[in-house]
Coordinates of C-alpha atoms in Angstrom, one line a residue:
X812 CA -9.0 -3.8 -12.9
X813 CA -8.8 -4.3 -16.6
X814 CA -9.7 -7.6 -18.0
X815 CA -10.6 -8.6 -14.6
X816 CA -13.7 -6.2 -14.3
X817 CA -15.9 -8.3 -17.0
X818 CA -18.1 -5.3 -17.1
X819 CA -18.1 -5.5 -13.2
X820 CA -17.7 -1.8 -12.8
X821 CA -19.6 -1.3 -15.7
X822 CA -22.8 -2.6 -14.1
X823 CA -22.4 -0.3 -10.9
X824 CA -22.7 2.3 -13.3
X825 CA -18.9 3.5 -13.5
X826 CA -15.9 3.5 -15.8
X827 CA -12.9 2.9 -14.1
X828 CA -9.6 4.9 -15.7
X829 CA -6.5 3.7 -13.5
X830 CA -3.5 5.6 -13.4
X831 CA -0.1 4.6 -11.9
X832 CA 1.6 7.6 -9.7
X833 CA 5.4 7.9 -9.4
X834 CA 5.2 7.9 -5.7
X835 CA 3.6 8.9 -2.9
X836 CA 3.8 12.6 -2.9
X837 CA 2.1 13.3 -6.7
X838 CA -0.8 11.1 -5.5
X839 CA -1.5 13.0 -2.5
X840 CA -0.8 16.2 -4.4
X841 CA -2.7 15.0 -7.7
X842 CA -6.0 13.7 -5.3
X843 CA -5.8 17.0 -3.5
X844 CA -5.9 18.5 -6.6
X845 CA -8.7 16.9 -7.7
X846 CA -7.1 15.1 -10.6
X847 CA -8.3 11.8 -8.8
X848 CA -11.7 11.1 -7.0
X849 CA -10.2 7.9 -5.2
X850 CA -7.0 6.4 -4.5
X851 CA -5.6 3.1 -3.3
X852 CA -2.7 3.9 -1.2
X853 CA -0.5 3.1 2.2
X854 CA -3.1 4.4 5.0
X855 CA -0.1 6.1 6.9
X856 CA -0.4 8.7 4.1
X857 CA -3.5 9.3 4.7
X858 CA -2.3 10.2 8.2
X859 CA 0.3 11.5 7.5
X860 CA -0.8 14.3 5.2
X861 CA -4.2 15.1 7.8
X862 CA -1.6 15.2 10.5
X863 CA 0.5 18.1 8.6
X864 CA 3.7 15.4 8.5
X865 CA 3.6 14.9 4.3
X866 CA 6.5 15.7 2.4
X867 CA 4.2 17.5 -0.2
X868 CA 3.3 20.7 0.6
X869 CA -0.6 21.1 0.0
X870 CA -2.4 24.5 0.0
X871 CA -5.1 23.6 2.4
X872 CA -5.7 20.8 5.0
X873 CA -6.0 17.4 3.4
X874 CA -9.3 15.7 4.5
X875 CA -8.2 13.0 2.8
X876 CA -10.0 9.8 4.2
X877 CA -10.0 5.8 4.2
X878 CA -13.1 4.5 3.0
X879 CA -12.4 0.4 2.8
X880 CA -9.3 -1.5 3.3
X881 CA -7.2 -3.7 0.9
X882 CA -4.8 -5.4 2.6
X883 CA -1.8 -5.2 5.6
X884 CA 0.8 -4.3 3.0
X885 CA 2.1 -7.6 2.2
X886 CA 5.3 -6.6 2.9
X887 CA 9.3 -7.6 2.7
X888 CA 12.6 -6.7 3.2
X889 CA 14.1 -7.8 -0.1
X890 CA 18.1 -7.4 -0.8
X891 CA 20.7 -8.1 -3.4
X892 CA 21.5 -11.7 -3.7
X893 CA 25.0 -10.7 -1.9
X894 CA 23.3 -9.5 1.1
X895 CA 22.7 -12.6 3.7
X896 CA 21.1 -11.3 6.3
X897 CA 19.7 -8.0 8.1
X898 CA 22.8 -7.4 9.7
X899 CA 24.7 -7.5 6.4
X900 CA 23.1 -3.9 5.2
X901 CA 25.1 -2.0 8.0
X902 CA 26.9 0.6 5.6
X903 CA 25.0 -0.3 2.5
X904 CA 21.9 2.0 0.9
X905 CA 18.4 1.1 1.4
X906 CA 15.7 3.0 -0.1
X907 CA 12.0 4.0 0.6
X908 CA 9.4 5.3 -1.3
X909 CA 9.1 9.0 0.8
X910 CA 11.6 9.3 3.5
X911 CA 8.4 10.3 6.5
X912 CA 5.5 8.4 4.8
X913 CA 4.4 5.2 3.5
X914 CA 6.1 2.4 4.5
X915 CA 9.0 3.9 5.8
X916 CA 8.4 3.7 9.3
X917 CA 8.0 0.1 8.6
X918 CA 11.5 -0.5 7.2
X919 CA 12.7 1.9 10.3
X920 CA 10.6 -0.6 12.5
X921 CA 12.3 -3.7 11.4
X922 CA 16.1 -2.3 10.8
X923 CA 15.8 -0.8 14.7
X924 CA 14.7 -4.3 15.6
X925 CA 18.3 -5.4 14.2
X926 CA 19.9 -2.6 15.6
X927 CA 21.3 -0.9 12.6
X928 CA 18.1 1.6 11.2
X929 CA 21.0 4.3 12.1
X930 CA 23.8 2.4 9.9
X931 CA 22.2 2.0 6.8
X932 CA 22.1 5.1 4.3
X933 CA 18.6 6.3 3.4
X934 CA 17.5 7.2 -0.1
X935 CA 14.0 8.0 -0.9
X936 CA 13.6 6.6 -5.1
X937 CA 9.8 6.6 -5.4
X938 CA 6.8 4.2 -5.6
X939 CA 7.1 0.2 -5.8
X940 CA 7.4 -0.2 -9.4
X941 CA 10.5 2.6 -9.1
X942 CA 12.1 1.1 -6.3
X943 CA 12.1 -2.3 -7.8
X944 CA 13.9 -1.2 -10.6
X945 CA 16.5 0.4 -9.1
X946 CA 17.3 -3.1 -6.8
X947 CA 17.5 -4.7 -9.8
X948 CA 19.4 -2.1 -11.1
X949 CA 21.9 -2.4 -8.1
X950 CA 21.2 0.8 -7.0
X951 CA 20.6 -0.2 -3.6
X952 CA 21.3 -3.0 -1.4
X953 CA 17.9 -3.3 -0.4
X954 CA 13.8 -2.4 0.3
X955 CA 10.6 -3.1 1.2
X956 CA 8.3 -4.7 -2.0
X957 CA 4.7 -5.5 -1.3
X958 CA 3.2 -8.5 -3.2
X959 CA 3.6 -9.3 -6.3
X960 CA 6.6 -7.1 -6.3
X961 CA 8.9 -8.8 -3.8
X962 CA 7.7 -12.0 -5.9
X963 CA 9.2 -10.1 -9.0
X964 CA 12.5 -9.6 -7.3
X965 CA 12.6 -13.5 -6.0
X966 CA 12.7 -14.6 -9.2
X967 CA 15.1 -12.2 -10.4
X968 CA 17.6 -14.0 -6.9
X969 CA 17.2 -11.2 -4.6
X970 CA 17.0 -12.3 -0.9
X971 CA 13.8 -11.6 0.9
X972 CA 14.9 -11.1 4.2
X973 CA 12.3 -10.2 6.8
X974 CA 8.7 -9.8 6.2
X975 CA 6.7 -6.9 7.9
X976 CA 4.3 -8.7 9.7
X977 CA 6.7 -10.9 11.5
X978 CA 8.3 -7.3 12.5
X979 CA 5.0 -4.9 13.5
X980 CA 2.4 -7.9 14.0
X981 CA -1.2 -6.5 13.2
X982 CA -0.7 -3.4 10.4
X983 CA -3.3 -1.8 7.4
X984 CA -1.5 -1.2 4.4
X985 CA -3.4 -0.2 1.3
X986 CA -6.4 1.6 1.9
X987 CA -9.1 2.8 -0.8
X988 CA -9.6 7.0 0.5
X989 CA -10.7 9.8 -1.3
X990 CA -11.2 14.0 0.3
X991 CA -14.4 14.4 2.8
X992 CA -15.9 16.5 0.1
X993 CA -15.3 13.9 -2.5
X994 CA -16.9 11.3 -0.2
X995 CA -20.2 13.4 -0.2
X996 CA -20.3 14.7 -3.7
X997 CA -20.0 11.1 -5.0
X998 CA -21.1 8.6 -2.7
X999 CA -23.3 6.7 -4.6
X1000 CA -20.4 6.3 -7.3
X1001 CA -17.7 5.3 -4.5
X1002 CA -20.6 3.1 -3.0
X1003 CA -20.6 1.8 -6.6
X1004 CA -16.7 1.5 -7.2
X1005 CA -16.5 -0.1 -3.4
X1006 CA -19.4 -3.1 -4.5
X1007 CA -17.2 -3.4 -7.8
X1008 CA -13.9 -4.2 -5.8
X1009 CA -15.8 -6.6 -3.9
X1010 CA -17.2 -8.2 -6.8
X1011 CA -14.2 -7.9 -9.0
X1012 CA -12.4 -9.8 -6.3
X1013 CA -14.7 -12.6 -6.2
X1014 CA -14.0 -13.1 -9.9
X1015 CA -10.4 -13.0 -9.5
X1016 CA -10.3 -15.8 -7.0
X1017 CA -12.6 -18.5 -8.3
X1018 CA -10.7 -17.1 -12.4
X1019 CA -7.1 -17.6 -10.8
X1020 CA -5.7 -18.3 -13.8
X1021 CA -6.9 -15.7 -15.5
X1022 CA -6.0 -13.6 -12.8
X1023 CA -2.3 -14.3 -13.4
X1024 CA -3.2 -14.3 -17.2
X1025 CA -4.2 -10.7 -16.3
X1026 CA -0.5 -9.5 -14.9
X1027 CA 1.4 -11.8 -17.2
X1028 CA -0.1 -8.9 -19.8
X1029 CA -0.5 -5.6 -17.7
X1030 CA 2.4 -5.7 -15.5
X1031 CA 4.8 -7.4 -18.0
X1032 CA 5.2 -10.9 -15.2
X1033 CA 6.5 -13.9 -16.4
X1034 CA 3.7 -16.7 -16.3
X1035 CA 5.3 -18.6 -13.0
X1036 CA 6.0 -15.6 -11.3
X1037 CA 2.7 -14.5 -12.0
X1038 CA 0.7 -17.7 -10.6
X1039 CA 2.3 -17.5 -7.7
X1040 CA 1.2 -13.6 -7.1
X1041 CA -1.9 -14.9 -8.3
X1042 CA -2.2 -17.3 -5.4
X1043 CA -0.2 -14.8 -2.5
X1044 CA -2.8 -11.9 -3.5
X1045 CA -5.9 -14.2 -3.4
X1046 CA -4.8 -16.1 -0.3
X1047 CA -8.1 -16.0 2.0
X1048 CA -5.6 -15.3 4.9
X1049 CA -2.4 -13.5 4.2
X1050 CA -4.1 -11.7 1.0
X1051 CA -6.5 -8.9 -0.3
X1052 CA -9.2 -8.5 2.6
X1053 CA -12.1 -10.1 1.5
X1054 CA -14.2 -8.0 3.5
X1055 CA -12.4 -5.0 2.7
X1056 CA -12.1 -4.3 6.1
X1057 CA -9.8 -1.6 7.7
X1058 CA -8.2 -3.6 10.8
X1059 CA -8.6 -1.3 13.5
X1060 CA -5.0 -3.3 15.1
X1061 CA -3.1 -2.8 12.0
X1062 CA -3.9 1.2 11.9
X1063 CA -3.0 1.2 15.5
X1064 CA -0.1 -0.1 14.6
X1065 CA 0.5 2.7 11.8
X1066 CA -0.2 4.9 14.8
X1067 CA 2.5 3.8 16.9
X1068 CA 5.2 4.0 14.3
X1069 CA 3.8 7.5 13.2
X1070 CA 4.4 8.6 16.7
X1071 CA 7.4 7.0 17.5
X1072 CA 9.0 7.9 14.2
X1073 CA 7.0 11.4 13.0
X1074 CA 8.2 15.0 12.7
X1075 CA 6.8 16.9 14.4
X1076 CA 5.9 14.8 16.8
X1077 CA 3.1 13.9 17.6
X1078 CA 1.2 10.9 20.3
X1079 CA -1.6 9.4 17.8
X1080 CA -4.2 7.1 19.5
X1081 CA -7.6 7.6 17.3
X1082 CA -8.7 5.7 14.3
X1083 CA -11.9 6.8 13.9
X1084 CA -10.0 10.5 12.3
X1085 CA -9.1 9.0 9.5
X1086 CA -12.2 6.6 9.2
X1087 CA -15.6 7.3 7.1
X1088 CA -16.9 3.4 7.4
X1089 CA -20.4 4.2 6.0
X1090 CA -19.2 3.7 2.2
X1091 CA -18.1 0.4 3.1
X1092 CA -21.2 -0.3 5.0
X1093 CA -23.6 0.3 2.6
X1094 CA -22.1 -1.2 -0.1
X1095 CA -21.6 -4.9 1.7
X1096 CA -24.3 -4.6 4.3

């Protein structure tokens, strides 16, 4: 967490190297691989890939695994300032960061709701940070940001024009997972990293303005945009679980639009596969 960590991660006996993926399919290859003991990504990846639905071809069965939660995606529909409304996409090109993973189905969700998820073209550009660029770019008319992205593109005068929650109701976004074996092989370092998050968190939110200090300088924000992704992400309600709880409604949800959108299909009802809650527990108590 950079600055944020003040030796947080430090303390649990860890150093901490972050790297940023290009989208969804090198992480789940790369953390197959190996390359990465953890990462923080969309949860329906997590099923996805156990379920045999990613669009990466891995050599072997996944076993990835969700360990703690972050957040319900923080999610929103954001278009090009000329773009008024939902309805106002039919014909136009929306993207998504894989076309069967992610968020995707969420996007689906919410353009079925307004009846045109089959009148919009479908381009899949990559991870937020890719897919913001190419709205501003013009590339597309539209996408789903999380937070601080969608704040990013607000500023910039793009339209936000549905949120997800207001679309799907309950939902878990980012999750922290890692593979089964990684889980056992290094439990008392994710037990670690999990007690640093929590910590780390807990710094950021009573440090707010260093926390938008913090992506003023790491993820190049201007200073108001930045305080108000500051306050959004830290928001005891609508932001980063503070309990870094996995919502057991929101991955139902996931389930439901995995099942309902998937190839092959596939009816998926059980949390607890994608679930090892003991890292969590003993790290918080």
């Amino acid at each position: 967490m950079g600055r944020a960590g003040q030796g947080i991660f430090a303390r649990h006996g860890l150093e901490v190297v972050l790297e940023l993926t290009p989208n969804s399919r090198a992480m789940a290859s790369d953390l197959y691989a190996g390359k990465y003991d953890l990462a923080l990504t969309s949860v329906d990846n997590i099923v996805a890939y156990n379920e045999g639905q990613g669009e990466a071809q891995l050599p072997g069965p996944s076993d990835f695994t969700a360990f703690f939660g972050v957040d319900d995606g923080m999610l929103s529909v954001m278009a090009a300032a000329d773009v008024p409304d939902l309805a106002a996409l039919r014909g136009r090109t929306v993207s998504v960061d894989a076309m069967t993973t992610g968020f995707a189905f969420v996007l689906r969700e919410v353009l079925g709701q307004a009846g045109i998820a089959d009148q919009v073209e479908w381009v899949a550009v990559g991870g937020g940070a890719q897919r913001l660029a190419a709205l501003l770019e013009g590339k597309q008319a539209a996408t789903l940001l999380n937070t601080p992205l969608d704040l990013a593109a607000e500023a910039r005068g793009f339209r936000r024009l549905a949120r997800g929650r207001d679309a799907v109701g309950a939902y878990q976004g980012i999750v922290a997972a890692a593979r089964r074996g990684t889980l056992a092989a290094k439990r008392d370092q994710l037990i670690g990293f999990t007690r640093g998050f929590s910590e780390s968190l807990l710094w950021l939110d009573a440090n707010r303005a260093e926390a938008a200090a913090i992506l003023t300088a790491r993820a190049n924000m201007p200073a108001p945009v930045a305080a108000r992704a500051a306050t959004a992400l830290l928001d005891a309600d609508r932001g980063i679980y503070r309990d870094l709880r996995i919502d057991e409604a929101g991955l139902r949800t996931v389930l439901r639009l995995r099942s309902k959108f998937a190839q092959p299909a596939k009816e998926l009802t059980d949390p607890a596969r994608y679930l090892d809650l003991s890292i969590r527990a003993a790290a918080l108590g």
